[in-house]
Amino acid sequence: MYEQPRANLPAMATTFDQMLERVRYEGAYPTRERTEGAVRTVLAALGRQVTGEERVDLAQCLPVEAALTLTAQIPDTEQLTGWSFIKDVATHTGTSPAIARWDAGAVLAVVARLAGPDLLARILRQLPGGYALLFGQAELRQPEHAA
């Protein structure tokens, strides 16, 4: 007799170490320390942008250490575009925008997989333009036309 798959079972939780290894692979980082720095910086910057239920739901998808980094941030009153987000990461790390873009792409690609497509779509709807590419997704927004 075959065991039937059961619906609604919780997914295996990813540990912080597993998340770091995924980001390290994605970003081709030379050390764990460099990887962890990128993860913490990018999640802190994201925590200043994502609000509401999406913030809570995203924190629940992340390992505890990552969720604490995300939720320890006070959301900014003004949301940043994707490019401004990269400049914010660069400012906080003292690196170039190119390195900040690399870090954001490596970290957010892993975050996108942990969040899943439905939550990621909700997060992208909440954020201004330019974030989809950072998460490794196509930018599907239509340009807004003045009336």
PDB file of C-alpha atoms in Angstrom:
ATOM      1  CA  MET A   1       0.000   0.000   0.000  1.00  0.00           C
ATOM      2  CA  TYR A   2       1.294   3.454  -0.928  1.00  0.00           C
ATOM      3  CA  GLU A   3       1.272   6.324   1.488  1.00  0.00           C
ATOM      4  CA  GLN A   4      -0.831   9.182   0.202  1.00  0.00           C
ATOM      5  CA  PRO A   5       0.710  12.664   0.285  1.00  0.00           C
ATOM      6  CA  ARG A   6      -0.882  14.831   2.920  1.00  0.00           C
ATOM      7  CA  ALA A   7      -1.878  18.387   2.114  1.00  0.00           C
ATOM      8  CA  ASN A   8      -0.989  21.392   4.252  1.00  0.00           C
ATOM      9  CA  LEU A   9       2.033  19.886   5.951  1.00  0.00           C
ATOM     10  CA  PRO A  10       4.489  22.545   7.061  1.00  0.00           C
ATOM     11  CA  ALA A  11       7.539  22.796   4.830  1.00  0.00           C
ATOM     12  CA  MET A  12      10.859  21.837   6.319  1.00  0.00           C
ATOM     13  CA  ALA A  13      12.181  24.961   7.974  1.00  0.00           C
ATOM     14  CA  THR A  14      15.412  26.314   6.588  1.00  0.00           C
ATOM     15  CA  THR A  15      18.070  27.025   9.184  1.00  0.00           C
ATOM     16  CA  PHE A  16      20.127  30.198   9.126  1.00  0.00           C
ATOM     17  CA  ASP A  17      23.213  28.152   8.243  1.00  0.00           C
ATOM     18  CA  GLN A  18      21.386  26.607   5.273  1.00  0.00           C
ATOM     19  CA  MET A  19      20.250  30.048   4.154  1.00  0.00           C
ATOM     20  CA  LEU A  20      23.811  31.349   4.390  1.00  0.00           C
ATOM     21  CA  GLU A  21      25.083  28.431   2.312  1.00  0.00           C
ATOM     22  CA  ARG A  22      22.474  29.101  -0.373  1.00  0.00           C
ATOM     23  CA  VAL A  23      23.393  32.795  -0.490  1.00  0.00           C
ATOM     24  CA  ARG A  24      27.102  31.955  -0.474  1.00  0.00           C
ATOM     25  CA  TYR A  25      26.600  29.686  -3.475  1.00  0.00           C
ATOM     26  CA  GLU A  26      24.323  32.195  -5.257  1.00  0.00           C
ATOM     27  CA  GLY A  27      26.742  35.079  -4.731  1.00  0.00           C
ATOM     28  CA  ALA A  28      29.985  33.084  -5.002  1.00  0.00           C
ATOM     29  CA  TYR A  29      31.209  34.637  -1.752  1.00  0.00           C
ATOM     30  CA  PRO A  30      34.670  33.567  -0.563  1.00  0.00           C
ATOM     31  CA  THR A  31      33.810  33.318   3.144  1.00  0.00           C
ATOM     32  CA  ARG A  32      30.907  32.707   5.465  1.00  0.00           C
ATOM     33  CA  GLU A  33      31.605  36.044   7.169  1.00  0.00           C
ATOM     34  CA  ARG A  34      31.258  37.952   3.890  1.00  0.00           C
ATOM     35  CA  THR A  35      28.052  36.056   3.159  1.00  0.00           C
ATOM     36  CA  GLU A  36      26.576  36.769   6.574  1.00  0.00           C
ATOM     37  CA  GLY A  37      27.426  40.461   6.246  1.00  0.00           C
ATOM     38  CA  ALA A  38      25.607  40.637   2.916  1.00  0.00           C
ATOM     39  CA  VAL A  39      22.580  38.774   4.288  1.00  0.00           C
ATOM     40  CA  ARG A  40      22.254  41.004   7.345  1.00  0.00           C
ATOM     41  CA  THR A  41      22.748  44.236   5.398  1.00  0.00           C
ATOM     42  CA  VAL A  42      20.278  43.399   2.641  1.00  0.00           C
ATOM     43  CA  LEU A  43      17.640  42.054   5.063  1.00  0.00           C
ATOM     44  CA  ALA A  44      17.979  45.174   7.211  1.00  0.00           C
ATOM     45  CA  ALA A  45      17.473  47.363   4.141  1.00  0.00           C
ATOM     46  CA  LEU A  46      14.471  45.250   3.098  1.00  0.00           C
ATOM     47  CA  GLY A  47      13.078  45.530   6.616  1.00  0.00           C
ATOM     48  CA  ARG A  48      13.017  49.301   6.187  1.00  0.00           C
ATOM     49  CA  GLN A  49      10.836  48.897   3.071  1.00  0.00           C
ATOM     50  CA  VAL A  50       8.362  46.046   3.611  1.00  0.00           C
ATOM     51  CA  THR A  51       5.414  46.720   5.920  1.00  0.00           C
ATOM     52  CA  GLY A  52       2.134  45.232   7.066  1.00  0.00           C
ATOM     53  CA  GLU A  53       1.056  41.634   6.625  1.00  0.00           C
ATOM     54  CA  GLU A  54       3.725  41.076   3.977  1.00  0.00           C
ATOM     55  CA  ARG A  55       6.418  41.917   6.535  1.00  0.00           C
ATOM     56  CA  VAL A  56       4.946  39.504   9.078  1.00  0.00           C
ATOM     57  CA  ASP A  57       4.459  36.734   6.518  1.00  0.00           C
ATOM     58  CA  LEU A  58       7.977  37.173   5.149  1.00  0.00           C
ATOM     59  CA  ALA A  59       9.472  37.003   8.641  1.00  0.00           C
ATOM     60  CA  GLN A  60       7.635  33.709   9.187  1.00  0.00           C
ATOM     61  CA  CYS A  61       9.255  32.246   6.046  1.00  0.00           C
ATOM     62  CA  LEU A  62      12.782  33.123   7.120  1.00  0.00           C
ATOM     63  CA  PRO A  63      15.064  31.446   9.653  1.00  0.00           C
ATOM     64  CA  VAL A  64      14.815  33.102  13.087  1.00  0.00           C
ATOM     65  CA  GLU A  65      18.110  35.010  12.819  1.00  0.00           C
ATOM     66  CA  ALA A  66      17.149  36.400   9.413  1.00  0.00           C
ATOM     67  CA  ALA A  67      13.629  37.266  10.580  1.00  0.00           C
ATOM     68  CA  LEU A  68      15.023  39.175  13.555  1.00  0.00           C
ATOM     69  CA  THR A  69      17.290  41.200  11.270  1.00  0.00           C
ATOM     70  CA  LEU A  70      14.327  42.020   9.002  1.00  0.00           C
ATOM     71  CA  THR A  71      11.898  42.951  11.769  1.00  0.00           C
ATOM     72  CA  ALA A  72      14.385  44.875  13.933  1.00  0.00           C
ATOM     73  CA  GLN A  73      14.203  47.705  11.408  1.00  0.00           C
ATOM     74  CA  ILE A  74      11.738  50.548  11.655  1.00  0.00           C
ATOM     75  CA  PRO A  75      10.048  50.934   8.262  1.00  0.00           C
ATOM     76  CA  ASP A  76      10.920  54.148   6.423  1.00  0.00           C
ATOM     77  CA  THR A  77       8.130  56.655   5.958  1.00  0.00           C
ATOM     78  CA  GLU A  78       9.058  56.967   2.284  1.00  0.00           C
ATOM     79  CA  GLN A  79       9.590  53.848   0.190  1.00  0.00           C
ATOM     80  CA  LEU A  80      12.693  53.664  -1.970  1.00  0.00           C
ATOM     81  CA  THR A  81      12.725  52.647  -5.616  1.00  0.00           C
ATOM     82  CA  GLY A  82      14.825  49.614  -6.504  1.00  0.00           C
ATOM     83  CA  TRP A  83      17.763  51.822  -7.500  1.00  0.00           C
ATOM     84  CA  SER A  84      17.494  53.869  -4.290  1.00  0.00           C
ATOM     85  CA  PHE A  85      17.398  50.603  -2.346  1.00  0.00           C
ATOM     86  CA  ILE A  86      20.733  49.629  -3.934  1.00  0.00           C
ATOM     87  CA  LYS A  87      22.208  53.032  -3.079  1.00  0.00           C
ATOM     88  CA  ASP A  88      20.965  52.587   0.517  1.00  0.00           C
ATOM     89  CA  VAL A  89      22.699  49.188   0.776  1.00  0.00           C
ATOM     90  CA  ALA A  90      25.886  50.687  -0.704  1.00  0.00           C
ATOM     91  CA  THR A  91      25.807  53.533   1.817  1.00  0.00           C
ATOM     92  CA  HIS A  92      25.344  51.180   4.774  1.00  0.00           C
ATOM     93  CA  THR A  93      28.160  48.893   3.652  1.00  0.00           C
ATOM     94  CA  GLY A  94      30.535  51.536   2.338  1.00  0.00           C
ATOM     95  CA  THR A  95      30.749  49.710  -1.000  1.00  0.00           C
ATOM     96  CA  SER A  96      30.009  50.599  -4.594  1.00  0.00           C
ATOM     97  CA  PRO A  97      26.501  50.333  -6.061  1.00  0.00           C
ATOM     98  CA  ALA A  98      27.752  47.422  -8.203  1.00  0.00           C
ATOM     99  CA  ILE A  99      28.745  45.397  -5.148  1.00  0.00           C
ATOM    100  CA  ALA A 100      25.526  46.381  -3.367  1.00  0.00           C
ATOM    101  CA  ARG A 101      23.531  45.204  -6.416  1.00  0.00           C
ATOM    102  CA  TRP A 102      25.409  41.890  -6.386  1.00  0.00           C
ATOM    103  CA  ASP A 103      24.727  41.443  -2.671  1.00  0.00           C
ATOM    104  CA  ALA A 104      21.047  42.339  -3.039  1.00  0.00           C
ATOM    105  CA  GLY A 105      20.602  39.950  -5.956  1.00  0.00           C
ATOM    106  CA  ALA A 106      22.270  37.037  -4.167  1.00  0.00           C
ATOM    107  CA  VAL A 107      20.325  37.520  -0.939  1.00  0.00           C
ATOM    108  CA  LEU A 108      16.952  38.387  -2.439  1.00  0.00           C
ATOM    109  CA  ALA A 109      17.041  35.445  -4.862  1.00  0.00           C
ATOM    110  CA  VAL A 110      17.208  33.140  -1.835  1.00  0.00           C
ATOM    111  CA  VAL A 111      14.565  35.173   0.014  1.00  0.00           C
ATOM    112  CA  ALA A 112      12.291  34.849  -3.036  1.00  0.00           C
ATOM    113  CA  ARG A 113      12.588  31.058  -2.949  1.00  0.00           C
ATOM    114  CA  LEU A 114      11.886  30.964   0.793  1.00  0.00           C
ATOM    115  CA  ALA A 115       8.887  33.294   0.447  1.00  0.00           C
ATOM    116  CA  GLY A 116       7.311  31.479  -2.484  1.00  0.00           C
ATOM    117  CA  PRO A 117       5.577  32.977  -5.513  1.00  0.00           C
ATOM    118  CA  ASP A 118       2.369  34.164  -3.833  1.00  0.00           C
ATOM    119  CA  LEU A 119       4.018  36.084  -1.004  1.00  0.00           C
ATOM    120  CA  LEU A 120       6.678  37.438  -3.362  1.00  0.00           C
ATOM    121  CA  ALA A 121       3.955  38.787  -5.670  1.00  0.00           C
ATOM    122  CA  ARG A 122       2.296  40.530  -2.707  1.00  0.00           C
ATOM    123  CA  ILE A 123       5.607  42.049  -1.609  1.00  0.00           C
ATOM    124  CA  LEU A 124       6.376  43.286  -5.128  1.00  0.00           C
ATOM    125  CA  ARG A 125       2.911  44.866  -5.415  1.00  0.00           C
ATOM    126  CA  GLN A 126       3.620  46.776  -2.193  1.00  0.00           C
ATOM    127  CA  LEU A 127       7.033  48.090  -3.267  1.00  0.00           C
ATOM    128  CA  PRO A 128       7.797  50.770  -5.877  1.00  0.00           C
ATOM    129  CA  GLY A 129       9.239  49.773  -9.246  1.00  0.00           C
ATOM    130  CA  GLY A 130      12.650  48.220  -9.643  1.00  0.00           C
ATOM    131  CA  TYR A 131      12.503  45.479  -7.006  1.00  0.00           C
ATOM    132  CA  ALA A 132      11.385  42.559  -9.176  1.00  0.00           C
ATOM    133  CA  LEU A 133      14.769  42.271 -10.874  1.00  0.00           C
ATOM    134  CA  LEU A 134      16.491  42.330  -7.487  1.00  0.00           C
ATOM    135  CA  PHE A 135      14.424  39.271  -6.515  1.00  0.00           C
ATOM    136  CA  GLY A 136      15.322  37.566  -9.807  1.00  0.00           C
ATOM    137  CA  GLN A 137      11.894  38.168 -11.334  1.00  0.00           C
ATOM    138  CA  ALA A 138      10.727  39.951 -14.474  1.00  0.00           C
ATOM    139  CA  GLU A 139       9.454  43.483 -13.956  1.00  0.00           C
ATOM    140  CA  LEU A 140       5.821  43.215 -15.038  1.00  0.00           C
ATOM    141  CA  ARG A 141       4.513  46.619 -14.042  1.00  0.00           C
ATOM    142  CA  GLN A 142       3.034  48.846 -16.675  1.00  0.00           C
ATOM    143  CA  PRO A 143       4.314  52.429 -16.816  1.00  0.00           C
ATOM    144  CA  GLU A 144       1.943  54.944 -15.298  1.00  0.00           C
ATOM    145  CA  HIS A 145       0.683  57.597 -17.699  1.00  0.00           C
ATOM    146  CA  ALA A 146      -0.266  61.093 -16.669  1.00  0.00           C
ATOM    147  CA  ALA A 147      -3.905  61.930 -17.266  1.00  0.00           C
TER     148      ALA A 147
END
